[in-house]
Tab-separated table of C-alpha atoms in Angstrom:
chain	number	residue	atom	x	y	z
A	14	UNK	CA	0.000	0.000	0.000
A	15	UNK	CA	3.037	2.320	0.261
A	16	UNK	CA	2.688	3.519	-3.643
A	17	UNK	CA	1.353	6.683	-5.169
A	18	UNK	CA	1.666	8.313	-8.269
A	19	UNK	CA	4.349	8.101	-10.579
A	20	UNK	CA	5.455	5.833	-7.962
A	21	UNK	CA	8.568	3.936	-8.572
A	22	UNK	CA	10.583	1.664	-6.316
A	23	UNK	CA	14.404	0.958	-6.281
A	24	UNK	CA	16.379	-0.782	-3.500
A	25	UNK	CA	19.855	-1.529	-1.647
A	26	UNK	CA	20.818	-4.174	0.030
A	27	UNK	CA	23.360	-4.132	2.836
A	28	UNK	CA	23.897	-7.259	5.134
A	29	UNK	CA	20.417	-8.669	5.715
A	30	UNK	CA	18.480	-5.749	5.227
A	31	UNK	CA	16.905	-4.594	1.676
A	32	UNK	CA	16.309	-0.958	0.993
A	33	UNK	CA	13.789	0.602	-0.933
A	34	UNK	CA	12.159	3.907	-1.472
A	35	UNK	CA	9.840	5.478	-4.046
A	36	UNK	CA	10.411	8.954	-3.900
A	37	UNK	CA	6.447	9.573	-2.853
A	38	UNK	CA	6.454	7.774	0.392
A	39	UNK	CA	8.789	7.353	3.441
A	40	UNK	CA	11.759	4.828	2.766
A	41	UNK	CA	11.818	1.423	4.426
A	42	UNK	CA	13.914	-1.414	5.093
A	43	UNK	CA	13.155	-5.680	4.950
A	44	UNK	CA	14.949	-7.791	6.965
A	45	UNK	CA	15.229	-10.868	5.540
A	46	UNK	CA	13.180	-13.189	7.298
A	47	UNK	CA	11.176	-10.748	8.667
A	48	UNK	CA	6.883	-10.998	7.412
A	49	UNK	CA	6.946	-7.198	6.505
A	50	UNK	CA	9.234	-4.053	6.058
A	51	UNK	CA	8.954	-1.036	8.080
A	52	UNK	CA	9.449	2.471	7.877
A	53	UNK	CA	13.600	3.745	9.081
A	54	UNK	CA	13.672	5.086	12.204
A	55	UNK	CA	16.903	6.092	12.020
A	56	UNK	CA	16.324	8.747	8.499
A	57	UNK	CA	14.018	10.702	11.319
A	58	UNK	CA	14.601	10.467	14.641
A	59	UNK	CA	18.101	10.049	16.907
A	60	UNK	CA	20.350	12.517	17.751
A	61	UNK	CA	21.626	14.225	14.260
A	62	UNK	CA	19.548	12.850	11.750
A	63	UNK	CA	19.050	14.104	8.840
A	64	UNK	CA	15.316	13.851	9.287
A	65	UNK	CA	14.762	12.304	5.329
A	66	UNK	CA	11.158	11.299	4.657
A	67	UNK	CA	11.572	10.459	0.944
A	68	UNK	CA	14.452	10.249	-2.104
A	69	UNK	CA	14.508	9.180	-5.454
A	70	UNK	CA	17.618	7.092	-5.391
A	71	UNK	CA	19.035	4.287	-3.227
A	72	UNK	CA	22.347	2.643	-3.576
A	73	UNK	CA	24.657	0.178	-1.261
A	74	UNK	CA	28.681	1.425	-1.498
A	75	UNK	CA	31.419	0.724	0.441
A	76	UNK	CA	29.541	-0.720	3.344
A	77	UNK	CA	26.484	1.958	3.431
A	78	UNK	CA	23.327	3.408	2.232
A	79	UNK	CA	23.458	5.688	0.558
A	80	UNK	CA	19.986	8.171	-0.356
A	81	UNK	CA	20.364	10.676	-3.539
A	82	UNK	CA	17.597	13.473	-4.142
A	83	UNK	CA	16.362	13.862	-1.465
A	84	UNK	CA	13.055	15.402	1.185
A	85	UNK	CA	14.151	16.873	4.333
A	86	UNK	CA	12.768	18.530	6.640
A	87	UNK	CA	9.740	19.343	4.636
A	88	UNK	CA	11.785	20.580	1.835
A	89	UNK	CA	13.402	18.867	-1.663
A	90	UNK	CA	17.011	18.956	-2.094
A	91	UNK	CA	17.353	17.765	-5.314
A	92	UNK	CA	21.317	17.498	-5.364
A	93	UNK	CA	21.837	16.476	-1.885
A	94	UNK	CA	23.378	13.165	-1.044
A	95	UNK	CA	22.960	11.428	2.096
A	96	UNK	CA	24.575	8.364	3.859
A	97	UNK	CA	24.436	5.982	6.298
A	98	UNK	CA	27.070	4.615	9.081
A	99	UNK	CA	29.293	2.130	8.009
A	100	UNK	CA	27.411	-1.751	8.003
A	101	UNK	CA	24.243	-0.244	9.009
A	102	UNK	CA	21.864	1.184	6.625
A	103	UNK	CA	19.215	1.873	9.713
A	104	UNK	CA	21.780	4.011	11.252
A	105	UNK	CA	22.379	8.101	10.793
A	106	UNK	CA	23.597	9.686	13.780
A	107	UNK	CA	26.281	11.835	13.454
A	108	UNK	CA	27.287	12.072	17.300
A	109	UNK	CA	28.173	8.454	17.218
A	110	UNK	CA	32.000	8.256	18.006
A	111	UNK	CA	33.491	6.928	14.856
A	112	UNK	CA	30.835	7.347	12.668
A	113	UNK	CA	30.904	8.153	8.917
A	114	UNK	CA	27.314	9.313	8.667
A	115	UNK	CA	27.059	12.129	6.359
A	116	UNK	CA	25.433	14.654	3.869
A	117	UNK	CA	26.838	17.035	0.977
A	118	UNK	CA	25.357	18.892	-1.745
A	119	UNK	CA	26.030	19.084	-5.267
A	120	UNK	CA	25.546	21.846	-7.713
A	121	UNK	CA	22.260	23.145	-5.713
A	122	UNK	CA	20.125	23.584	-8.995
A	123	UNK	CA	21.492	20.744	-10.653
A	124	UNK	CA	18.740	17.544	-10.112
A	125	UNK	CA	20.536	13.908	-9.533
A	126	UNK	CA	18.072	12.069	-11.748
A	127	UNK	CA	20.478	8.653	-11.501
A	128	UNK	CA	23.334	6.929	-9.990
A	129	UNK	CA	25.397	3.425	-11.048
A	130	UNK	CA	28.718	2.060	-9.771
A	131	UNK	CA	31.483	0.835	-12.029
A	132	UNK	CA	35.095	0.807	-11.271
A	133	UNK	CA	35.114	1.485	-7.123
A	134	UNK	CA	33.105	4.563	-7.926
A	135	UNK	CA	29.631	5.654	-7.944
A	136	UNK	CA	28.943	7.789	-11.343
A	137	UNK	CA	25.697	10.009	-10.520
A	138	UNK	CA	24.076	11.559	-13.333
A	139	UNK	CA	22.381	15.330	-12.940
A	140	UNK	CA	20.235	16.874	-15.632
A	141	UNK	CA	23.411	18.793	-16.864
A	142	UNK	CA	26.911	16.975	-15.233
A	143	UNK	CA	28.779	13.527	-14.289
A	144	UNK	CA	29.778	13.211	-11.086
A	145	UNK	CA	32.130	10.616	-9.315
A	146	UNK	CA	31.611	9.427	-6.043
A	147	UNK	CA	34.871	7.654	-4.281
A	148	UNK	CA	36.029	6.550	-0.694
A	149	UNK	CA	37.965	10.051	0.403
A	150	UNK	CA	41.449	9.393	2.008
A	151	UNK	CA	41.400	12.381	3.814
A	152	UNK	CA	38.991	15.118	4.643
A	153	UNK	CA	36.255	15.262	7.130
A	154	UNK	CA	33.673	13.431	4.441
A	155	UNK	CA	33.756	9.871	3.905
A	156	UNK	CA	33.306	10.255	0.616
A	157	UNK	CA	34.762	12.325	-2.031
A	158	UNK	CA	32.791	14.241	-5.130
A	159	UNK	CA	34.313	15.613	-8.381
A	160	UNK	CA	32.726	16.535	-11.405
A	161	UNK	CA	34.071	14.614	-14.499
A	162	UNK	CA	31.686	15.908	-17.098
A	163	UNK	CA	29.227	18.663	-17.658
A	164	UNK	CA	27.403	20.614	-20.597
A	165	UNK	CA	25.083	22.781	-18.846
A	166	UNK	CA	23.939	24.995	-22.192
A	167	UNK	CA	22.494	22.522	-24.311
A	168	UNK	CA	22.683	19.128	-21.894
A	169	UNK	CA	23.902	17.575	-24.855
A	170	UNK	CA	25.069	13.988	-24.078
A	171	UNK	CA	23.324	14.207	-20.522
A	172	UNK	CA	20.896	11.548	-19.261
A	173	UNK	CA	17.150	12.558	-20.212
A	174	UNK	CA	15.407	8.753	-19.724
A	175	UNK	CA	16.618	7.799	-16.032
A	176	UNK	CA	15.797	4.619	-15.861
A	177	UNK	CA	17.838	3.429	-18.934
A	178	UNK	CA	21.536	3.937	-17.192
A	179	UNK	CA	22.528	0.621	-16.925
A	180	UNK	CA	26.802	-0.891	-16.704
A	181	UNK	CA	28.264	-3.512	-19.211
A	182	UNK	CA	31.080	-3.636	-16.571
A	183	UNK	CA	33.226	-1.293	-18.548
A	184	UNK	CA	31.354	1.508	-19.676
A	185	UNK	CA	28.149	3.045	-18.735
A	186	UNK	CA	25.711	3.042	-21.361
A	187	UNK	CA	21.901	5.262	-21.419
A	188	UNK	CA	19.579	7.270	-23.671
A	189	UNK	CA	19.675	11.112	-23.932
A	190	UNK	CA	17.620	13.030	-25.723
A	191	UNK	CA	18.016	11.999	-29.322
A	192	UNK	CA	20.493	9.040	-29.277
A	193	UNK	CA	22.150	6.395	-27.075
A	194	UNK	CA	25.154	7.143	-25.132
A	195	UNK	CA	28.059	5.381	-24.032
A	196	UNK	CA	30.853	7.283	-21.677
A	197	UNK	CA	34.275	4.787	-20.729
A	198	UNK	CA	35.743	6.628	-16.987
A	199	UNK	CA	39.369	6.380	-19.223
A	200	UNK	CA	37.732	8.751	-21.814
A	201	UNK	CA	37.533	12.741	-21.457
A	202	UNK	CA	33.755	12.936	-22.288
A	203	UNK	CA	30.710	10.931	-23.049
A	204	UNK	CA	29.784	9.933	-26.466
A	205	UNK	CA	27.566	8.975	-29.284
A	206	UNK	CA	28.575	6.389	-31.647
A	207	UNK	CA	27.662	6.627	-35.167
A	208	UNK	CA	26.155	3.000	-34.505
A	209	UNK	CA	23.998	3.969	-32.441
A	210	UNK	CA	22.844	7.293	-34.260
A	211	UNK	CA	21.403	4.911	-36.922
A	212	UNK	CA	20.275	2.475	-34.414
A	213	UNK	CA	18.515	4.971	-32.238
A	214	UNK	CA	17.101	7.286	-35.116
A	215	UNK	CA	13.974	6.010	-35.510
A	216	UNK	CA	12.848	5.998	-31.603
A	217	UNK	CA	12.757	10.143	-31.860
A	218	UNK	CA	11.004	10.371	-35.028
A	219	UNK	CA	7.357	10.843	-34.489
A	220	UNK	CA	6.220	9.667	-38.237
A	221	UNK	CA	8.047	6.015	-37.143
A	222	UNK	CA	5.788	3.431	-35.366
A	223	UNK	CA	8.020	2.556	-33.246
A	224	UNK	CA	8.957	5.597	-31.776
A	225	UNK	CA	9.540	6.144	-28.122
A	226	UNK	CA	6.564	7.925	-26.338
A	227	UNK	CA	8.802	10.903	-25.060
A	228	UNK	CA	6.062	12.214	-22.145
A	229	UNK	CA	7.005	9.006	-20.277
A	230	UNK	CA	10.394	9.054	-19.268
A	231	UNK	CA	10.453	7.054	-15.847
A	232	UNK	CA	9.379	4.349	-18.087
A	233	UNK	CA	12.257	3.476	-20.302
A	234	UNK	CA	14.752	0.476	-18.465
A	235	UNK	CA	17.231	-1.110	-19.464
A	236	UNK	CA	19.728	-3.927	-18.291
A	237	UNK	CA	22.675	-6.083	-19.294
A	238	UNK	CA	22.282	-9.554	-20.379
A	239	UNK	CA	26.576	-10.504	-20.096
A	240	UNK	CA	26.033	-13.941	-21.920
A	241	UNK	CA	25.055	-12.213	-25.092
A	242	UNK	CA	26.868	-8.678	-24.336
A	243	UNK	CA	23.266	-6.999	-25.534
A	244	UNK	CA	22.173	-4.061	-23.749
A	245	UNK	CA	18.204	-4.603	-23.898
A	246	UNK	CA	16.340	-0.741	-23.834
A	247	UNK	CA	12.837	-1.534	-22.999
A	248	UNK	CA	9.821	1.705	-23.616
A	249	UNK	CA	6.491	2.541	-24.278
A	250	UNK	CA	5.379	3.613	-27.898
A	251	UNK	CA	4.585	6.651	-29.043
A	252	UNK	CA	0.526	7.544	-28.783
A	253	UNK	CA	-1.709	10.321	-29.652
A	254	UNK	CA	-3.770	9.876	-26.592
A	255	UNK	CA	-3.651	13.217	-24.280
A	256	UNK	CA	-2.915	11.174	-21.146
A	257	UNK	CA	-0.467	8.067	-22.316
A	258	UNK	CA	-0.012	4.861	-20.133
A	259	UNK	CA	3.324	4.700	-20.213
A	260	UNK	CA	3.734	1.034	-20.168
A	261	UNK	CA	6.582	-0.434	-21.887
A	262	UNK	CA	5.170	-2.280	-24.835
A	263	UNK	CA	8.333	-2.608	-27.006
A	264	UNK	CA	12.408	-3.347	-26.647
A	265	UNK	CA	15.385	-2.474	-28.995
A	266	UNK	CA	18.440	-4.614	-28.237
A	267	UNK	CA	21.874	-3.785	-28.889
A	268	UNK	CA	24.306	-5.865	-29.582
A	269	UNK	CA	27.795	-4.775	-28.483
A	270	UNK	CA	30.203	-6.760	-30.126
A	271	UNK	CA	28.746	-6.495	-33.191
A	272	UNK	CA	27.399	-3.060	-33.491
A	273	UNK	CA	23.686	-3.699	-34.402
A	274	UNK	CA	20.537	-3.465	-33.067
A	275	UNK	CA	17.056	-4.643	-33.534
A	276	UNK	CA	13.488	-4.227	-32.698
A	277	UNK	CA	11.686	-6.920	-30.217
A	278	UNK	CA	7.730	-6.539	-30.121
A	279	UNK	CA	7.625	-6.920	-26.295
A	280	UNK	CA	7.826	-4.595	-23.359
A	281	UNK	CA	9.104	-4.849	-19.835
A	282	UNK	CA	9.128	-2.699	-16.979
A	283	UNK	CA	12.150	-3.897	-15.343
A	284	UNK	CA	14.845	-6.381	-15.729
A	285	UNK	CA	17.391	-8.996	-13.456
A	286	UNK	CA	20.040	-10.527	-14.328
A	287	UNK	CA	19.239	-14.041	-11.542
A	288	UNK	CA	21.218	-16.938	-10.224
A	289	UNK	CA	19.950	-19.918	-8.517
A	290	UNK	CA	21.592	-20.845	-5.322
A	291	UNK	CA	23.876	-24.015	-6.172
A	292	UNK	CA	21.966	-27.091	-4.953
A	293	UNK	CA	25.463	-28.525	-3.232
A	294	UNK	CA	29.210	-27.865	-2.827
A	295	UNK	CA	30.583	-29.147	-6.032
A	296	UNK	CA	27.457	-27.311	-7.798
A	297	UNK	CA	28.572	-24.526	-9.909
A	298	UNK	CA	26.135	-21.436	-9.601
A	299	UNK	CA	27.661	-19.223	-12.640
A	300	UNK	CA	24.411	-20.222	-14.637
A	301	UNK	CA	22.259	-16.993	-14.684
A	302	UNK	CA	18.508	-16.042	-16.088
A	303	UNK	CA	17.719	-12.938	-17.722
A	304	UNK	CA	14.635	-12.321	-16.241
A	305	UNK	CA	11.897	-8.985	-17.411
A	306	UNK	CA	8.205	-8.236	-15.968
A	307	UNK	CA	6.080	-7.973	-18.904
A	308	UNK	CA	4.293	-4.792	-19.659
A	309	UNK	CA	1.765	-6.923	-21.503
A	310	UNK	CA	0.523	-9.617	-18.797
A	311	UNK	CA	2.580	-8.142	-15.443
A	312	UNK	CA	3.983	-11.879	-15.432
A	313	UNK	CA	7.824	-12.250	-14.819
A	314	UNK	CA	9.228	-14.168	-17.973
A	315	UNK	CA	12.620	-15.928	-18.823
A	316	UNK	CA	14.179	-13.868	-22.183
A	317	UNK	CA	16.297	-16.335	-24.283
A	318	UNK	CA	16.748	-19.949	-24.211
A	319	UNK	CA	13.766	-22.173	-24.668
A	320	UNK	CA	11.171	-19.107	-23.745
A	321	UNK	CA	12.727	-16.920	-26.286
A	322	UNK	CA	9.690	-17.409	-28.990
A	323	UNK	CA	7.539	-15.569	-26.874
A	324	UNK	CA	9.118	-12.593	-28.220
């Protein structure tokens, strides 16, 4: 029942504890085991806490929780950063001896829309910059913030779908405005392939059925599927209708290795990449299942392998 509109929930885990928030209502944590989450007490009460009753982002780093665009007090702070103490997500009191619990602020009118780690870093993504995120040797933050990218005139390059930021393990990959985008950490600045200009084209022009429906953009996902090194970018269609459902009712998979894309007449709202606990020792658990919820029938289906005609 915690849900509301535009409601959309992502989640940490640290230890035995799952994270999640919405950005509409307060955050909560599962223990594993446990029958039912709860609320944190630690985000609002306790001696120094940073009193945080919603944020759009959750992430697990170097042994903490960590919240990005953020409520508190009452009021939005859409470039602040919070963070838990170190190994427990629950805890944010900053009068604790030893404790790394901690806030900072970006560029104050510069929204975090999305963050993803790669390389002992967490890359967060603002309507208009790149940020990096590290462990800070020194200083009185835990963490240290420097800004690796930015074009804050035309946003060109920037994130503009949040959802579709997604890691191949050596590059970040998402969709901007009118193309896909790749960015490598050893490279100066993000950029567009002429591959994926021609592969992307069609999704922003309006006169294509299969264009992306650009009112929607929480919608758009995407996700990594290593055993075929395609990036899958799930999204709903373009429509006429005033109000749009925003249901993701087609995919466009790109394959890496060999530059090329193509058009799959299915939609999902999310996917996993899944592996099954080994049923003994000398089991080998490195088998994994690319797993998306269907925008179609809300059922969770296997993508490849024998299920793959369903597609």
């Amino acid at each position: 029942g915690a849900t509301g509109a535009g409601a959309r929930w992502k989640a940490a885990g640290l230890g035995n504890k799952v994270f999640f928030t919405n950005n509409v209502t307060a955050p909560r944590v599962y223990t594993i085991g446990d029958l039912s989450s709860t609320t944190i007490a630690g985000l609002t009460s306790g001696t120094g806490n940073p009193n945080l009753t919603k944020a759009r982002i959750v992430l697990s780093f170097a042994k903490v929780i960590v919240w990005m665009n953020v409520v508190t007090n009452g009021d939005r702070f859409i470039s602040r950063i919070v963070w838990s103490n170190f190994g427990d997500g629950t805890d944010y009191a900053t009068t604790t001896s030893g404790a790394v619990t901690g806030q900072t602020d970006l560029e104050t009118d510069d929204e975090i829309l999305n963050a993803v780690e790669l390389y002992n870093a967490i890359y967060i993504f603002t309507t208009r910059s790149i940020w990096r995120m590290t462990t800070a040797a020194t200083g009185s933050l835990a963490f240290g913030f420097q800004r690796i990218y930015t074009e804050p005139r035309n946003k060109n390059g920037c994130l503009a779908y949040p959802n579709t930021l997604v890691s191949n393990g050596k590059e970040l990959f998402w969709l901007s405005r009118k193309s896909a985008w790749t960015f490598n950490p050893y490279t100066a600045a993000p950029e567009a392939s002429d591959w994926l200009l021609y592969a992307t084209g069609h999704l922003f022009d309006p006169e294509n059925p299969d264009a992306i429906e650009t009112r929607c953009c929480e919608s758009a996902v995407c996700e990594y599927l290593p055993d075929t090194r395609e990036i899958w970018l799930s999204y709903p269609l373009a429509t006429s209708a005033e109000a749009p459902n925003c249901i993701n009712n087609r995919s466009l998979v790109f394959n890496t290795d060999f530059k090329t894309a193509d058009i799959v007449d299915q939609g999902y709202t999310m996917f996993v990449n899944f592996s099954k606990t080994a049923t003994s020792a000398q089991a080998c658990n490195s088998g994994q299942y690319f797993i998306g919820a269907s925008g179609t029938d809300f059922c969770l289906k296997s993508i490849g392998g024998v299920f793959y005609r369903e597609n």
